[in-house]
PDB file of C-alpha atoms in Angstrom:
ATOM      1  CA  ASP A   1      59.287 -41.251   3.336  1.00  0.00           C
ATOM      2  CA  VAL A   2      58.721 -41.536  -0.168  1.00  0.00           C
ATOM      3  CA  GLN A   3      61.985 -39.442  -1.729  1.00  0.00           C
ATOM      4  CA  LEU A   4      62.710 -39.249  -5.295  1.00  0.00           C
ATOM      5  CA  GLN A   5      65.638 -36.882  -5.915  1.00  0.00           C
ATOM      6  CA  ALA A   6      66.720 -35.802  -9.128  1.00  0.00           C
ATOM      7  CA  SER A   7      70.002 -34.811 -10.792  1.00  0.00           C
ATOM      8  CA  GLY A   8      72.710 -34.698 -13.080  1.00  0.00           C
ATOM      9  CA  GLY A   9      70.969 -31.305 -14.849  1.00  0.00           C
ATOM     10  CA  GLY A  10      73.083 -28.669 -16.083  1.00  0.00           C
ATOM     11  CA  LYS A  11      73.775 -26.404 -19.154  1.00  0.00           C
ATOM     12  CA  VAL A  12      75.135 -27.626 -23.025  1.00  0.00           C
ATOM     13  CA  GLN A  13      75.436 -26.591 -26.164  1.00  0.00           C
ATOM     14  CA  PHE A  14      73.194 -28.028 -29.080  1.00  0.00           C
ATOM     15  CA  GLY A  15      74.815 -31.807 -30.158  1.00  0.00           C
ATOM     16  CA  GLY A  16      75.797 -32.213 -26.425  1.00  0.00           C
ATOM     17  CA  SER A  17      74.876 -35.114 -23.692  1.00  0.00           C
ATOM     18  CA  LEU A  18      73.621 -35.242 -20.357  1.00  0.00           C
ATOM     19  CA  LYS A  19      72.806 -37.887 -17.654  1.00  0.00           C
ATOM     20  CA  LEU A  20      69.972 -37.652 -15.383  1.00  0.00           C
ATOM     21  CA  SER A  21      69.645 -39.730 -12.066  1.00  0.00           C
ATOM     22  CA  CYS A  22      66.830 -40.266 -10.087  1.00  0.00           C
ATOM     23  CA  THR A  23      67.578 -42.061  -6.318  1.00  0.00           C
ATOM     24  CA  THR A  24      64.526 -43.432  -4.799  1.00  0.00           C
ATOM     25  CA  SER A  25      63.653 -44.440  -1.464  1.00  0.00           C
ATOM     26  CA  GLY A  26      59.791 -45.462   0.658  1.00  0.00           C
ATOM     27  CA  PHE A  27      58.284 -47.732  -2.081  1.00  0.00           C
ATOM     28  CA  PRO A  28      58.597 -51.063  -3.772  1.00  0.00           C
ATOM     29  CA  PHE A  29      61.079 -49.577  -6.688  1.00  0.00           C
ATOM     30  CA  ASP A  30      60.794 -52.538  -8.676  1.00  0.00           C
ATOM     31  CA  GLU A  31      57.050 -53.023  -8.168  1.00  0.00           C
ATOM     32  CA  TYR A  32      56.646 -49.451 -10.320  1.00  0.00           C
ATOM     33  CA  ALA A  33      56.702 -47.584 -13.655  1.00  0.00           C
ATOM     34  CA  ILE A  34      59.290 -44.713 -12.863  1.00  0.00           C
ATOM     35  CA  GLY A  35      59.020 -41.780 -15.502  1.00  0.00           C
ATOM     36  CA  TRP A  36      60.899 -38.819 -16.292  1.00  0.00           C
ATOM     37  CA  PHE A  37      58.246 -35.629 -17.412  1.00  0.00           C
ATOM     38  CA  ARG A  38      59.811 -31.963 -18.341  1.00  0.00           C
ATOM     39  CA  GLN A  39      58.096 -28.723 -18.072  1.00  0.00           C
ATOM     40  CA  ALA A  40      59.386 -26.029 -20.699  1.00  0.00           C
ATOM     41  CA  PRO A  41      58.997 -22.242 -19.739  1.00  0.00           C
ATOM     42  CA  GLY A  42      55.331 -21.128 -20.556  1.00  0.00           C
ATOM     43  CA  LYS A  43      54.237 -24.743 -21.408  1.00  0.00           C
ATOM     44  CA  GLU A  44      52.626 -27.961 -19.568  1.00  0.00           C
ATOM     45  CA  ARG A  45      54.675 -30.718 -18.160  1.00  0.00           C
ATOM     46  CA  GLU A  46      54.616 -33.671 -20.762  1.00  0.00           C
ATOM     47  CA  ALA A  47      55.691 -37.141 -20.046  1.00  0.00           C
ATOM     48  CA  VAL A  48      59.761 -38.156 -21.584  1.00  0.00           C
ATOM     49  CA  SER A  49      60.073 -41.751 -21.054  1.00  0.00           C
ATOM     50  CA  SER A  50      58.646 -44.127 -18.983  1.00  0.00           C
ATOM     51  CA  ILE A  51      60.161 -47.804 -17.549  1.00  0.00           C
ATOM     52  CA  ASN A  52      57.830 -50.843 -15.702  1.00  0.00           C
ATOM     53  CA  ASN A  53      60.213 -52.049 -13.273  1.00  0.00           C
ATOM     54  CA  ILE A  54      58.190 -55.230 -13.571  1.00  0.00           C
ATOM     55  CA  ASP A  55      59.417 -56.039 -17.492  1.00  0.00           C
ATOM     56  CA  GLY A  56      61.652 -53.871 -18.015  1.00  0.00           C
ATOM     57  CA  SER A  57      59.661 -52.403 -20.730  1.00  0.00           C
ATOM     58  CA  THR A  58      60.585 -48.748 -21.462  1.00  0.00           C
ATOM     59  CA  ASP A  59      58.585 -45.841 -23.976  1.00  0.00           C
ATOM     60  CA  TYR A  60      59.864 -42.820 -25.283  1.00  0.00           C
ATOM     61  CA  VAL A  61      58.072 -39.600 -26.601  1.00  0.00           C
ATOM     62  CA  ARG A  62      58.466 -38.815 -30.539  1.00  0.00           C
ATOM     63  CA  SER A  63      60.504 -36.086 -30.262  1.00  0.00           C
ATOM     64  CA  VAL A  64      63.299 -37.782 -28.138  1.00  0.00           C
ATOM     65  CA  LYS A  65      63.564 -41.339 -29.711  1.00  0.00           C
ATOM     66  CA  GLY A  66      66.473 -42.607 -30.636  1.00  0.00           C
ATOM     67  CA  ARG A  67      68.092 -39.652 -28.324  1.00  0.00           C
ATOM     68  CA  PHE A  68      67.378 -40.405 -25.060  1.00  0.00           C
ATOM     69  CA  THR A  69      67.643 -43.740 -23.592  1.00  0.00           C
ATOM     70  CA  MET A  70      66.157 -44.668 -20.462  1.00  0.00           C
ATOM     71  CA  SER A  71      67.686 -47.446 -17.718  1.00  0.00           C
ATOM     72  CA  SER A  72      66.797 -48.779 -14.125  1.00  0.00           C
ATOM     73  CA  ASP A  73      69.543 -49.985 -11.378  1.00  0.00           C
ATOM     74  CA  ASN A  74      66.980 -52.413  -9.204  1.00  0.00           C
ATOM     75  CA  ALA A  75      70.062 -52.808  -6.650  1.00  0.00           C
ATOM     76  CA  LYS A  76      70.584 -48.561  -6.418  1.00  0.00           C
ATOM     77  CA  ASN A  77      66.755 -48.046  -6.389  1.00  0.00           C
ATOM     78  CA  THR A  78      67.666 -45.605  -9.452  1.00  0.00           C
ATOM     79  CA  VAL A  79      66.473 -44.564 -13.124  1.00  0.00           C
ATOM     80  CA  TYR A  80      68.752 -42.605 -15.521  1.00  0.00           C
ATOM     81  CA  LEU A  81      68.073 -40.855 -18.550  1.00  0.00           C
ATOM     82  CA  GLN A  82      71.002 -40.734 -20.974  1.00  0.00           C
ATOM     83  CA  MET A  83      70.493 -37.685 -23.409  1.00  0.00           C
ATOM     84  CA  ASN A  84      72.343 -37.257 -26.449  1.00  0.00           C
ATOM     85  CA  SER A  85      72.385 -34.541 -29.247  1.00  0.00           C
ATOM     86  CA  LEU A  86      70.215 -32.308 -26.989  1.00  0.00           C
ATOM     87  CA  LYS A  87      68.472 -29.493 -28.562  1.00  0.00           C
ATOM     88  CA  PRO A  88      67.474 -25.917 -27.125  1.00  0.00           C
ATOM     89  CA  GLU A  89      63.503 -27.104 -27.443  1.00  0.00           C
ATOM     90  CA  ASP A  90      65.166 -30.103 -24.912  1.00  0.00           C
ATOM     91  CA  THR A  91      65.519 -27.018 -22.677  1.00  0.00           C
ATOM     92  CA  ALA A  92      63.131 -27.801 -19.697  1.00  0.00           C
ATOM     93  CA  VAL A  93      63.034 -28.699 -15.663  1.00  0.00           C
ATOM     94  CA  TYR A  94      62.978 -32.750 -16.039  1.00  0.00           C
ATOM     95  CA  TYR A  95      60.940 -34.655 -12.991  1.00  0.00           C
ATOM     96  CA  CYS A  96      60.980 -38.148 -12.214  1.00  0.00           C
ATOM     97  CA  ALA A  97      57.863 -39.733 -11.033  1.00  0.00           C
ATOM     98  CA  ALA A  98      56.587 -42.972  -9.685  1.00  0.00           C
ATOM     99  CA  ALA A  99      53.237 -44.738 -10.337  1.00  0.00           C
ATOM    100  CA  SER A 100      51.922 -48.507  -9.297  1.00  0.00           C
ATOM    101  CA  GLU A 101      50.961 -49.318 -12.472  1.00  0.00           C
ATOM    102  CA  LEU A 102      52.509 -47.789 -16.004  1.00  0.00           C
ATOM    103  CA  ALA A 103      48.926 -46.811 -17.254  1.00  0.00           C
ATOM    104  CA  ARG A 104      48.878 -44.129 -13.981  1.00  0.00           C
ATOM    105  CA  LEU A 105      52.214 -42.629 -14.832  1.00  0.00           C
ATOM    106  CA  THR A 106      50.757 -39.355 -16.105  1.00  0.00           C
ATOM    107  CA  VAL A 107      50.967 -36.007 -15.376  1.00  0.00           C
ATOM    108  CA  TYR A 108      47.219 -36.185 -13.309  1.00  0.00           C
ATOM    109  CA  TRP A 109      48.102 -39.600 -11.892  1.00  0.00           C
ATOM    110  CA  ALA A 110      51.634 -40.206 -10.623  1.00  0.00           C
ATOM    111  CA  THR A 111      51.722 -40.857  -7.361  1.00  0.00           C
ATOM    112  CA  TYR A 112      55.123 -39.839  -6.190  1.00  0.00           C
ATOM    113  CA  TRP A 113      57.280 -36.753  -7.794  1.00  0.00           C
ATOM    114  CA  GLY A 114      60.900 -35.939  -7.503  1.00  0.00           C
ATOM    115  CA  GLN A 115      62.034 -31.938  -7.676  1.00  0.00           C
ATOM    116  CA  GLY A 116      63.471 -31.088 -10.907  1.00  0.00           C
ATOM    117  CA  THR A 117      66.327 -30.711 -12.470  1.00  0.00           C
ATOM    118  CA  LEU A 118      67.173 -27.547 -14.689  1.00  0.00           C
ATOM    119  CA  VAL A 119      68.096 -28.951 -18.213  1.00  0.00           C
ATOM    120  CA  THR A 120      69.296 -26.163 -20.744  1.00  0.00           C
ATOM    121  CA  VAL A 121      70.490 -26.373 -24.611  1.00  0.00           C
ATOM    122  CA  SER A 122      71.816 -23.424 -26.126  1.00  0.00           C
ATOM    123  CA  SER A 123      72.639 -23.347 -29.609  1.00  0.00           C
TER     124      SER A 123
END
C-alpha cells in the first residue's frame, strides 16, 4: 500500500520555525516528484513547494521563497519542509503529495496524498 505520513505541525508565534516531515512508502520514491500543499480555512488548496527526486530540483510559491526550504532523504523515503520566519498567513493544514512526474504534481493531478498536518502561526 502507498502511504504518505505528514508530521511536524504545531503552534508557533510570528517569526518562529517548524520542520515538517513526510515519510512515504509503496512507490519508487527516488523516481517521483514530491510536493507540499496547504489549505487555509475557507481557501482553496495551493501548492507550496516541490522537489523532483530525479534531479533534486526544487521550486517554491513566491510567498514562501527565502523562508521555506524543501529537502529529500532518499535513504529514508522522506521529504522535509523547513519553515522559517513564519507568518500568520502561513496558517493552514499542510499536505504532502506525490506524482510520477513533476508536471502532474498539482492539486488536481497528484497521484498520492498524505493526511495533512496543521500549522498555526499566531501574531
